[in-house]
Amino acid sequence: MTIYMAGTTENTLEIVCMPGGIVSARRPKQGIAGIYNAGFKNMVLDMALYYPPEEFRKEGNGGFGHPAETDTMVKEMLDQCREKDIHIKLVYAPYLPRDIENADLNGLLALLAKESMKACRQTGCKYMVARPLFAGIQDTDLWDYNREYYLELAQAAKESDVQILLENQCRDRNGHLVRGVCADMYDAASWIDALNEAEGEDRFGFCMDVGACTLCGQNMYDFVLKLGKRLKAVILRDCDGSRENALVPFTSSNRGQPQTDWLGLVRGLREEGFTGQIILNMKDTMEAVPLSLRPEIMKLAGKIADYFKWQIGMENMLKKYPSRVLFGAGNMCRNYMKCYGEKYPPLYTCDNDKSRWNTCFCGLEVKNPQQLKELPENCAIFICNIYYEEIYLQLRNMGIENPIEYFNDENMPSFYFDRLEMKH
């Protein structure tokens, strides 16, 4: 049991797995089983599995000719998902490599995006990512070109009741990655607002690619807050900040420091009250590890995704309950009171250390845990102690049926560095 999943809170964030590096388009059974066995319940239907980006480099309309019927292409994939009760939460339309300049391919991409919309109807999913078009288009013409493209695509989206998500892009300029279409947070927000105004409804939203933000050297916190409620999905992938990678989060580091600003990302998503989709893209990691190790890497990735869900939803968890008490009179309690004490004040705290009973800690009375039996049923107990599982079982064995949550905020807006010295 993962300690931060043992509480009772139902978080509205959805964890979704990208199939790249895991699932074969031609033989999807084993890959889908791997996703299922790792504990994932949701998946992206990535049309790039059927239309690989590198194939667009071939002559003759990208080597694809006229696109095949989508429902026939994806049938086996969807059959395997249904068999394992894995839900398609988002369809990802085909896209070009970052350095392509062949403007003739833009028409093919527009056609493939409409074909991808069929998969939304088949699966009942409500979101489709369609990256902005850029090949051979002058920077000054990007908005006008894409406006026409997206508004035409919106007609198909209305028929399927699908929201189209734009995504921030890098561009490859002579081997150097630079900011591309919608990489600027102000441009991205204005594009979405203008498209929605033209449609007269919220038909467009945004999918934030964390890897692209890292490669473009952007502030994750500011990016999230600027996009605000337009943000419907976040793609988690690690990279080294200079090359295009899709690695398991926290696996790219330099001298013990992460290359991705996970702290800023979590703080921004939490402050915004994000309740969308957390999409895990680990294509390069999965392609690199031996087949015998992939199941364990998949399980680890699932736990990492759960960690993000827990940390992003921390404040939503706190405000869910009308009242709360804390268990523990140490550093975690101190941090809680510093960052959340005024906004979500506890009734009191308690501790197993008898010498602390009937004393005051950080403005809270410290009580005997036995007094928790007198709590009203809608009052939650937040354990502020690393021995969460032991205390959780202690409380349940005492007959306490109140909601029990684990507070260990590792992405607080500020930290209390004057730590207490423990006796043991």
CSV table of C-alpha atoms in Angstrom, one decimal:
chain,number,residue,atom,x,y,z
A,1,MET,CA,0.0,0.0,0.0
A,2,THR,CA,1.3,3.4,-1.0
A,3,ILE,CA,1.1,5.6,2.1
A,4,TYR,CA,-0.3,8.7,0.3
A,5,MET,CA,-3.1,6.7,-1.3
A,6,ALA,CA,-4.5,5.2,1.9
A,7,GLY,CA,-6.7,8.2,2.9
A,8,THR,CA,-10.4,8.5,2.0
A,9,THR,CA,-10.3,11.6,-0.2
A,10,GLU,CA,-11.6,11.2,-3.8
A,11,ASN,CA,-9.4,13.4,-5.9
A,12,THR,CA,-10.9,14.6,-9.2
A,13,LEU,CA,-7.5,14.5,-10.9
A,14,GLU,CA,-7.2,11.7,-13.5
A,15,ILE,CA,-4.0,9.8,-14.1
A,16,VAL,CA,-3.6,8.9,-17.8
A,17,CYS,CA,-0.9,6.8,-19.4
A,18,MET,CA,0.6,7.6,-22.8
A,19,PRO,CA,1.2,4.3,-24.8
A,20,GLY,CA,4.4,5.4,-26.5
A,21,GLY,CA,7.2,2.9,-25.9
A,22,ILE,CA,4.8,0.5,-24.3
A,23,VAL,CA,2.1,-0.5,-26.8
A,24,SER,CA,2.6,-1.7,-30.4
A,25,ALA,CA,0.0,-0.4,-32.8
A,26,ARG,CA,0.1,-3.7,-34.7
A,27,ARG,CA,0.2,-6.0,-31.7
A,28,PRO,CA,-1.3,-4.0,-28.7
A,29,LYS,CA,-2.3,-6.9,-26.5
A,30,GLN,CA,0.9,-7.2,-24.5
A,31,GLY,CA,1.4,-3.5,-24.0
A,32,ILE,CA,-2.2,-2.9,-22.9
A,33,ALA,CA,-1.8,-5.8,-20.4
A,34,GLY,CA,1.4,-4.1,-19.1
A,35,ILE,CA,-0.5,-0.8,-18.6
A,36,TYR,CA,-3.3,-2.6,-16.8
A,37,ASN,CA,-0.9,-4.7,-14.6
A,38,ALA,CA,0.9,-1.5,-13.5
A,39,GLY,CA,-2.4,-0.2,-12.1
A,40,PHE,CA,-3.3,2.4,-14.8
A,41,LYS,CA,-7.0,2.7,-15.5
A,42,ASN,CA,-6.8,5.4,-18.2
A,43,MET,CA,-4.9,5.7,-21.4
A,44,VAL,CA,-4.3,8.2,-24.3
A,45,LEU,CA,-5.2,7.0,-27.8
A,46,ASP,CA,-2.1,8.3,-29.5
A,47,MET,CA,-2.6,8.4,-33.2
A,48,ALA,CA,1.1,8.9,-33.7
A,49,LEU,CA,1.4,5.1,-33.2
A,50,TYR,CA,-0.4,4.7,-36.5
A,51,TYR,CA,1.2,7.8,-38.2
A,52,PRO,CA,4.7,8.0,-36.7
A,53,PRO,CA,6.2,11.5,-37.0
A,54,GLU,CA,9.3,10.4,-38.8
A,55,GLU,CA,7.3,8.8,-41.5
A,56,PHE,CA,6.2,12.3,-42.6
A,57,ARG,CA,9.7,12.8,-44.0
A,58,LYS,CA,9.0,10.4,-46.8
A,59,GLU,CA,8.0,11.7,-50.2
A,60,GLY,CA,4.6,11.3,-51.6
A,61,ASN,CA,2.2,12.9,-49.0
A,62,GLY,CA,4.3,11.7,-46.1
A,63,GLY,CA,4.3,8.1,-47.2
A,64,PHE,CA,0.8,7.6,-46.0
A,65,GLY,CA,-1.3,8.3,-49.1
A,66,HIS,CA,-4.9,8.7,-48.2
A,67,PRO,CA,-5.5,8.0,-44.5
A,68,ALA,CA,-7.2,4.7,-43.8
A,69,GLU,CA,-10.5,4.6,-41.9
A,70,THR,CA,-9.7,5.3,-38.3
A,71,ASP,CA,-12.2,3.0,-36.9
A,72,THR,CA,-10.6,0.0,-38.6
A,73,MET,CA,-7.1,1.0,-37.6
A,74,VAL,CA,-7.7,1.4,-33.9
A,75,LYS,CA,-10.2,-1.5,-33.5
A,76,GLU,CA,-7.8,-4.0,-32.0
A,77,MET,CA,-6.3,-1.4,-29.6
A,78,LEU,CA,-9.8,-0.4,-28.4
A,79,ASP,CA,-10.9,-4.0,-28.1
A,80,GLN,CA,-7.9,-4.8,-25.8
A,81,CYS,CA,-8.6,-1.6,-23.7
A,82,ARG,CA,-12.3,-2.7,-23.3
A,83,GLU,CA,-11.2,-6.2,-22.3
A,84,LYS,CA,-9.0,-4.7,-19.5
A,85,ASP,CA,-11.5,-2.0,-18.6
A,86,ILE,CA,-9.0,0.7,-19.5
A,87,HIS,CA,-10.7,4.0,-20.5
A,88,ILE,CA,-9.6,6.3,-23.3
A,89,LYS,CA,-9.5,9.8,-21.8
A,90,LEU,CA,-7.9,11.7,-24.6
A,91,VAL,CA,-7.1,11.3,-28.3
A,92,TYR,CA,-3.8,12.7,-29.5
A,93,ALA,CA,-3.9,13.7,-33.2
A,94,PRO,CA,-0.8,13.0,-35.4
A,95,TYR,CA,1.9,15.6,-35.5
A,96,LEU,CA,5.1,16.5,-37.4
A,97,PRO,CA,8.8,16.4,-36.2
A,98,ARG,CA,9.9,19.7,-34.8
A,99,ASP,CA,12.1,20.5,-37.8
A,100,ILE,CA,9.8,19.8,-40.7
A,101,GLU,CA,9.3,22.7,-43.1
A,102,ASN,CA,7.2,21.1,-45.8
A,103,ALA,CA,4.1,23.2,-46.0
A,104,ASP,CA,2.3,20.6,-48.1
A,105,LEU,CA,2.0,18.4,-45.0
A,106,ASN,CA,-0.3,20.9,-43.2
A,107,GLY,CA,-3.2,19.8,-45.3
A,108,LEU,CA,-2.6,16.1,-44.5
A,109,LEU,CA,-2.4,16.9,-40.8
A,110,ALA,CA,-5.7,18.7,-40.9
A,111,LEU,CA,-7.2,15.7,-42.6
A,112,LEU,CA,-5.7,13.3,-40.0
A,113,ALA,CA,-7.0,15.5,-37.2
A,114,LYS,CA,-10.6,15.1,-38.5
A,115,GLU,CA,-10.0,11.3,-38.8
A,116,SER,CA,-8.8,11.3,-35.2
A,117,MET,CA,-12.0,12.9,-34.2
A,118,LYS,CA,-13.7,9.6,-35.2
A,119,ALA,CA,-11.8,7.9,-32.4
A,120,CYS,CA,-13.3,10.4,-30.0
A,121,ARG,CA,-16.8,9.3,-31.1
A,122,GLN,CA,-15.8,5.6,-30.8
A,123,THR,CA,-14.5,6.0,-27.3
A,124,GLY,CA,-16.7,8.7,-25.9
A,125,CYS,CA,-13.7,10.7,-24.7
A,126,LYS,CA,-14.2,14.5,-24.5
A,127,TYR,CA,-10.7,15.8,-25.3
A,128,MET,CA,-8.4,15.7,-28.4
A,129,VAL,CA,-5.0,17.3,-28.6
A,130,ALA,CA,-4.3,18.9,-32.0
A,131,ARG,CA,-1.0,20.6,-32.1
A,132,PRO,CA,-0.8,23.9,-34.0
A,133,LEU,CA,0.3,23.8,-37.6
A,134,PHE,CA,3.7,25.4,-38.3
A,135,ALA,CA,5.5,23.7,-41.3
A,136,GLY,CA,6.6,26.3,-43.8
A,137,ILE,CA,4.4,29.0,-42.3
A,138,GLN,CA,5.9,32.4,-41.6
A,139,ASP,CA,5.8,33.5,-37.9
A,140,THR,CA,3.6,36.5,-38.9
A,141,ASP,CA,1.1,34.2,-40.5
A,142,LEU,CA,0.8,31.5,-37.8
A,143,TRP,CA,-2.3,32.9,-36.1
A,144,ASP,CA,-4.3,33.4,-39.3
A,145,TYR,CA,-3.4,30.0,-40.7
A,146,ASN,CA,-4.2,28.2,-37.4
A,147,ARG,CA,-7.4,30.2,-36.8
A,148,GLU,CA,-8.8,28.9,-40.0
A,149,TYR,CA,-7.6,25.3,-39.3
A,150,TYR,CA,-9.0,25.2,-35.8
A,151,LEU,CA,-12.4,26.8,-36.6
A,152,GLU,CA,-12.9,24.2,-39.4
A,153,LEU,CA,-11.9,21.4,-37.0
A,154,ALA,CA,-14.3,22.8,-34.4
A,155,GLN,CA,-17.2,21.8,-36.6
A,156,ALA,CA,-16.3,18.1,-36.4
A,157,ALA,CA,-15.6,18.6,-32.6
A,158,LYS,CA,-19.2,19.9,-32.1
A,159,GLU,CA,-20.6,16.8,-33.7
A,160,SER,CA,-18.7,14.6,-31.2
A,161,ASP,CA,-19.0,17.0,-28.2
A,162,VAL,CA,-15.2,17.1,-28.0
A,163,GLN,CA,-13.0,19.9,-26.7
A,164,ILE,CA,-9.9,20.6,-28.8
A,165,LEU,CA,-6.7,21.2,-26.8
A,166,LEU,CA,-3.8,23.2,-28.2
A,167,GLU,CA,-0.3,22.4,-26.9
A,168,ASN,CA,2.9,24.4,-26.3
A,169,GLN,CA,5.6,23.7,-28.9
A,170,CYS,CA,9.3,23.7,-29.4
A,171,ARG,CA,10.8,24.3,-32.8
A,172,ASP,CA,14.1,22.9,-34.1
A,173,ARG,CA,16.1,25.7,-35.8
A,174,ASN,CA,19.2,24.2,-37.3
A,175,GLY,CA,19.6,21.7,-34.5
A,176,HIS,CA,18.7,24.2,-31.7
A,177,LEU,CA,15.4,23.9,-29.9
A,178,VAL,CA,13.6,27.3,-29.5
A,179,ARG,CA,10.2,28.4,-28.5
A,180,GLY,CA,7.5,27.5,-31.1
A,181,VAL,CA,3.8,28.0,-31.5
A,182,CYS,CA,1.9,28.6,-28.2
A,183,ALA,CA,5.1,28.3,-26.2
A,184,ASP,CA,4.5,31.9,-25.0
A,185,MET,CA,1.9,31.7,-22.3
A,186,TYR,CA,0.3,35.0,-23.2
A,187,ASP,CA,0.0,34.0,-26.9
A,188,ALA,CA,-1.5,30.6,-25.9
A,189,ALA,CA,-4.1,32.2,-23.6
A,190,SER,CA,-5.0,34.8,-26.3
A,191,TRP,CA,-5.3,32.1,-29.0
A,192,ILE,CA,-7.7,30.0,-26.9
A,193,ASP,CA,-9.8,33.0,-25.9
A,194,ALA,CA,-10.1,34.2,-29.5
A,195,LEU,CA,-11.1,30.8,-30.8
A,196,ASN,CA,-13.7,30.3,-28.0
A,197,GLU,CA,-15.1,33.8,-28.7
A,198,ALA,CA,-15.3,33.0,-32.4
A,199,GLU,CA,-17.2,29.7,-31.6
A,200,GLY,CA,-19.4,31.3,-28.9
A,201,GLU,CA,-18.5,28.5,-26.4
A,202,ASP,CA,-15.6,26.9,-24.7
A,203,ARG,CA,-14.7,24.6,-27.5
A,204,PHE,CA,-11.0,25.0,-27.0
A,205,GLY,CA,-8.6,24.4,-24.1
A,206,PHE,CA,-5.0,23.8,-23.5
A,207,CYS,CA,-2.7,20.8,-22.9
A,208,MET,CA,0.6,21.8,-21.2
A,209,ASP,CA,3.7,19.8,-22.2
A,210,VAL,CA,6.0,20.0,-19.2
A,211,GLY,CA,9.0,18.8,-21.3
A,212,ALA,CA,8.5,21.6,-23.9
A,213,CYS,CA,8.4,24.2,-21.0
A,214,THR,CA,11.7,22.8,-19.7
A,215,LEU,CA,13.3,22.9,-23.1
A,216,CYS,CA,12.1,26.5,-23.6
A,217,GLY,CA,13.4,27.6,-20.2
A,218,GLN,CA,10.0,28.7,-18.9
A,219,ASN,CA,8.6,29.3,-15.5
A,220,MET,CA,6.2,26.4,-14.8
A,221,TYR,CA,4.4,28.3,-12.0
A,222,ASP,CA,3.7,31.4,-14.1
A,223,PHE,CA,2.7,29.3,-17.1
A,224,VAL,CA,0.1,27.4,-15.2
A,225,LEU,CA,-1.4,30.5,-13.5
A,226,LYS,CA,-1.6,32.3,-16.8
A,227,LEU,CA,-3.4,29.5,-18.6
A,228,GLY,CA,-5.7,29.1,-15.5
A,229,LYS,CA,-9.0,27.3,-16.2
A,230,ARG,CA,-8.1,26.9,-19.9
A,231,LEU,CA,-5.7,24.2,-18.8
A,232,LYS,CA,-7.4,20.7,-19.1
A,233,ALA,CA,-4.4,18.4,-19.3
A,234,VAL,CA,-0.7,18.3,-18.3
A,235,ILE,CA,1.8,16.0,-19.9
A,236,LEU,CA,4.5,14.9,-17.4
A,237,ARG,CA,7.8,14.0,-19.0
A,238,ASP,CA,11.3,14.6,-17.8
A,239,CYS,CA,14.2,15.7,-20.0
A,240,ASP,CA,17.7,17.2,-19.6
A,241,GLY,CA,16.7,20.7,-20.7
A,242,SER,CA,18.5,20.6,-24.0
A,243,ARG,CA,17.3,17.5,-25.8
A,244,GLU,CA,13.9,16.1,-26.7
A,245,ASN,CA,13.3,13.3,-24.2
A,246,ALA,CA,10.3,11.6,-22.6
A,247,LEU,CA,11.6,10.2,-19.4
A,248,VAL,CA,9.9,9.1,-16.2
A,249,PRO,CA,9.6,12.2,-13.9
A,250,PHE,CA,12.5,12.7,-11.4
A,251,THR,CA,14.9,10.5,-13.5
A,252,SER,CA,16.8,13.4,-15.1
A,253,SER,CA,19.0,15.2,-12.6
A,254,ASN,CA,22.4,16.9,-12.4
A,255,ARG,CA,24.4,16.9,-9.2
A,256,GLY,CA,21.3,15.8,-7.2
A,257,GLN,CA,19.1,18.5,-8.7
A,258,PRO,CA,16.1,17.9,-11.0
A,259,GLN,CA,16.3,19.3,-14.5
A,260,THR,CA,12.6,19.9,-14.5
A,261,ASP,CA,11.0,22.5,-12.2
A,262,TRP,CA,8.5,20.0,-10.6
A,263,LEU,CA,8.2,22.3,-7.5
A,264,GLY,CA,6.9,25.3,-9.6
A,265,LEU,CA,4.6,23.0,-11.5
A,266,VAL,CA,3.0,21.5,-8.5
A,267,ARG,CA,2.6,24.8,-6.7
A,268,GLY,CA,1.0,26.3,-9.8
A,269,LEU,CA,-1.4,23.5,-10.4
A,270,ARG,CA,-2.3,23.4,-6.7
A,271,GLU,CA,-2.9,27.2,-6.5
A,272,GLU,CA,-5.0,27.0,-9.7
A,273,GLY,CA,-7.1,24.2,-8.2
A,274,PHE,CA,-6.3,22.0,-11.2
A,275,THR,CA,-8.7,19.1,-11.7
A,276,GLY,CA,-7.9,17.9,-15.2
A,277,GLN,CA,-5.8,15.0,-16.6
A,278,ILE,CA,-2.2,14.2,-15.5
A,279,ILE,CA,-0.7,12.4,-18.5
A,280,LEU,CA,2.5,10.4,-18.0
A,281,ASN,CA,4.7,10.2,-21.1
A,282,MET,CA,7.7,7.9,-20.5
A,283,LYS,CA,8.4,6.7,-24.1
A,284,ASP,CA,12.2,7.0,-24.1
A,285,THR,CA,12.5,5.4,-20.7
A,286,MET,CA,10.4,2.4,-21.7
A,287,GLU,CA,12.2,1.9,-25.0
A,288,ALA,CA,15.6,2.0,-23.2
A,289,VAL,CA,15.0,-0.5,-20.3
A,290,PRO,CA,15.2,-4.3,-20.9
A,291,LEU,CA,11.9,-6.0,-21.4
A,292,SER,CA,12.2,-7.9,-18.1
A,293,LEU,CA,12.5,-4.6,-16.2
A,294,ARG,CA,9.6,-2.8,-17.8
A,295,PRO,CA,6.9,-4.1,-15.5
A,296,GLU,CA,8.7,-2.8,-12.5
A,297,ILE,CA,9.5,0.6,-14.1
A,298,MET,CA,5.8,0.8,-15.1
A,299,LYS,CA,4.7,0.2,-11.5
A,300,LEU,CA,7.2,2.9,-10.3
A,301,ALA,CA,5.9,5.3,-12.8
A,302,GLY,CA,2.4,4.7,-11.5
A,303,LYS,CA,3.5,5.5,-8.0
A,304,ILE,CA,5.1,8.7,-9.2
A,305,ALA,CA,1.9,9.7,-10.9
A,306,ASP,CA,0.0,9.0,-7.7
A,307,TYR,CA,2.5,11.2,-5.9
A,308,PHE,CA,1.7,14.1,-8.2
A,309,LYS,CA,-2.0,13.6,-7.8
A,310,TRP,CA,-1.6,13.6,-4.0
A,311,GLN,CA,0.6,16.7,-3.9
A,312,ILE,CA,-1.3,18.7,-6.5
A,313,GLY,CA,-4.6,17.9,-4.7
A,314,MET,CA,-3.2,18.8,-1.2
A,315,GLU,CA,-5.2,22.0,-0.7
A,316,ASN,CA,-8.3,20.5,-2.2
A,317,MET,CA,-8.0,17.7,0.3
A,318,LEU,CA,-7.7,20.2,3.2
A,319,LYS,CA,-10.7,22.3,2.2
A,320,LYS,CA,-12.9,19.2,1.6
A,321,TYR,CA,-13.7,18.8,5.3
A,322,PRO,CA,-15.7,21.3,7.4
A,323,SER,CA,-13.3,20.6,10.4
A,324,ARG,CA,-10.1,18.9,11.1
A,325,VAL,CA,-7.6,17.9,13.8
A,326,LEU,CA,-4.0,17.0,13.4
A,327,PHE,CA,-2.1,14.0,14.8
A,328,GLY,CA,1.5,14.8,15.6
A,329,ALA,CA,3.3,17.7,17.4
A,330,GLY,CA,6.5,17.9,15.4
A,331,ASN,CA,7.9,19.5,12.2
A,332,MET,CA,5.0,18.5,9.9
A,333,CYS,CA,2.5,20.0,12.3
A,334,ARG,CA,4.7,23.1,12.4
A,335,ASN,CA,4.8,23.3,8.6
A,336,TYR,CA,1.0,22.9,8.5
A,337,MET,CA,0.4,25.7,10.9
A,338,LYS,CA,2.8,28.0,9.1
A,339,CYS,CA,1.3,27.5,5.6
A,340,TYR,CA,-2.3,26.5,6.3
A,341,GLY,CA,-3.1,27.2,9.9
A,342,GLU,CA,-5.0,30.4,9.2
A,343,LYS,CA,-6.9,29.2,6.2
A,344,TYR,CA,-7.8,25.7,7.5
A,345,PRO,CA,-7.4,26.0,11.3
A,346,PRO,CA,-7.4,22.6,13.2
A,347,LEU,CA,-9.4,22.1,16.4
A,348,TYR,CA,-6.3,20.8,18.1
A,349,THR,CA,-3.5,18.3,17.6
A,350,CYS,CA,-2.7,15.1,19.5
A,351,ASP,CA,0.4,13.0,20.0
A,352,ASN,CA,1.4,9.6,21.3
A,353,ASP,CA,4.0,11.2,23.6
A,354,LYS,CA,2.3,11.6,27.0
A,355,SER,CA,4.7,14.3,28.0
A,356,ARG,CA,3.2,16.6,25.4
A,357,TRP,CA,-0.4,16.2,26.5
A,358,ASN,CA,-2.1,19.3,27.8
A,359,THR,CA,0.7,21.5,26.5
A,360,CYS,CA,0.5,24.0,23.6
A,361,PHE,CA,2.3,23.6,20.3
A,362,CYS,CA,2.2,26.2,17.6
A,363,GLY,CA,-0.9,27.6,19.1
A,364,LEU,CA,-2.6,24.3,19.3
A,365,GLU,CA,-3.6,22.3,22.4
A,366,VAL,CA,-1.9,18.8,22.4
A,367,LYS,CA,-4.3,16.1,23.4
A,368,ASN,CA,-4.4,12.4,24.2
A,369,PRO,CA,-5.3,10.4,21.0
A,370,GLN,CA,-8.2,8.8,23.0
A,371,GLN,CA,-10.0,12.1,22.7
A,372,LEU,CA,-10.3,11.6,18.9
A,373,LYS,CA,-13.1,9.2,19.7
A,374,GLU,CA,-15.3,12.2,20.6
A,375,LEU,CA,-14.9,13.9,17.2
A,376,PRO,CA,-18.0,14.5,15.0
A,377,GLU,CA,-18.1,12.1,12.1
A,378,ASN,CA,-17.4,14.7,9.4
A,379,CYS,CA,-14.2,15.9,11.1
A,380,ALA,CA,-11.1,14.6,9.4
A,381,ILE,CA,-7.8,13.6,11.1
A,382,PHE,CA,-4.7,14.7,9.3
A,383,ILE,CA,-1.6,12.6,10.3
A,384,CYS,CA,1.5,14.9,10.5
A,385,ASN,CA,4.0,12.1,11.0
A,386,ILE,CA,6.1,10.0,8.7
A,387,TYR,CA,4.8,6.8,10.5
A,388,TYR,CA,1.6,7.2,8.7
A,389,GLU,CA,0.6,3.6,8.2
A,390,GLU,CA,1.3,2.7,11.9
A,391,ILE,CA,-0.8,5.6,13.1
A,392,TYR,CA,-3.5,4.9,10.6
A,393,LEU,CA,-3.8,1.3,11.9
A,394,GLN,CA,-3.7,2.6,15.5
A,395,LEU,CA,-6.6,4.9,14.9
A,396,ARG,CA,-8.7,2.2,13.1
A,397,ASN,CA,-7.9,-0.3,15.9
A,398,MET,CA,-9.2,2.3,18.4
A,399,GLY,CA,-12.5,2.1,16.5
A,400,ILE,CA,-12.2,5.6,15.0
A,401,GLU,CA,-14.2,5.8,11.7
A,402,ASN,CA,-13.5,9.4,10.8
A,403,PRO,CA,-11.8,10.3,7.5
A,404,ILE,CA,-8.0,9.9,7.9
A,405,GLU,CA,-5.6,11.7,5.6
A,406,TYR,CA,-1.8,12.1,5.4
A,407,PHE,CA,-0.3,15.5,5.4
A,408,ASN,CA,3.2,15.8,4.1
A,409,ASP,CA,3.4,18.8,1.9
A,410,GLU,CA,6.7,18.6,0.0
A,411,ASN,CA,5.7,21.5,-2.3
A,412,MET,CA,4.6,24.1,0.2
A,413,PRO,CA,4.6,27.8,-0.8
A,414,SER,CA,7.2,28.3,1.9
A,415,PHE,CA,9.1,26.2,4.4
A,416,TYR,CA,9.9,26.4,8.1
A,417,PHE,CA,13.6,25.7,8.2
A,418,ASP,CA,14.0,25.9,12.0
A,419,ARG,CA,13.4,22.3,12.5
A,420,LEU,CA,12.8,20.6,15.8
A,421,GLU,CA,15.5,18.3,17.2
A,422,MET,CA,14.0,14.9,17.8
A,423,LYS,CA,14.8,13.0,20.9
A,424,HIS,CA,15.4,9.8,19.0
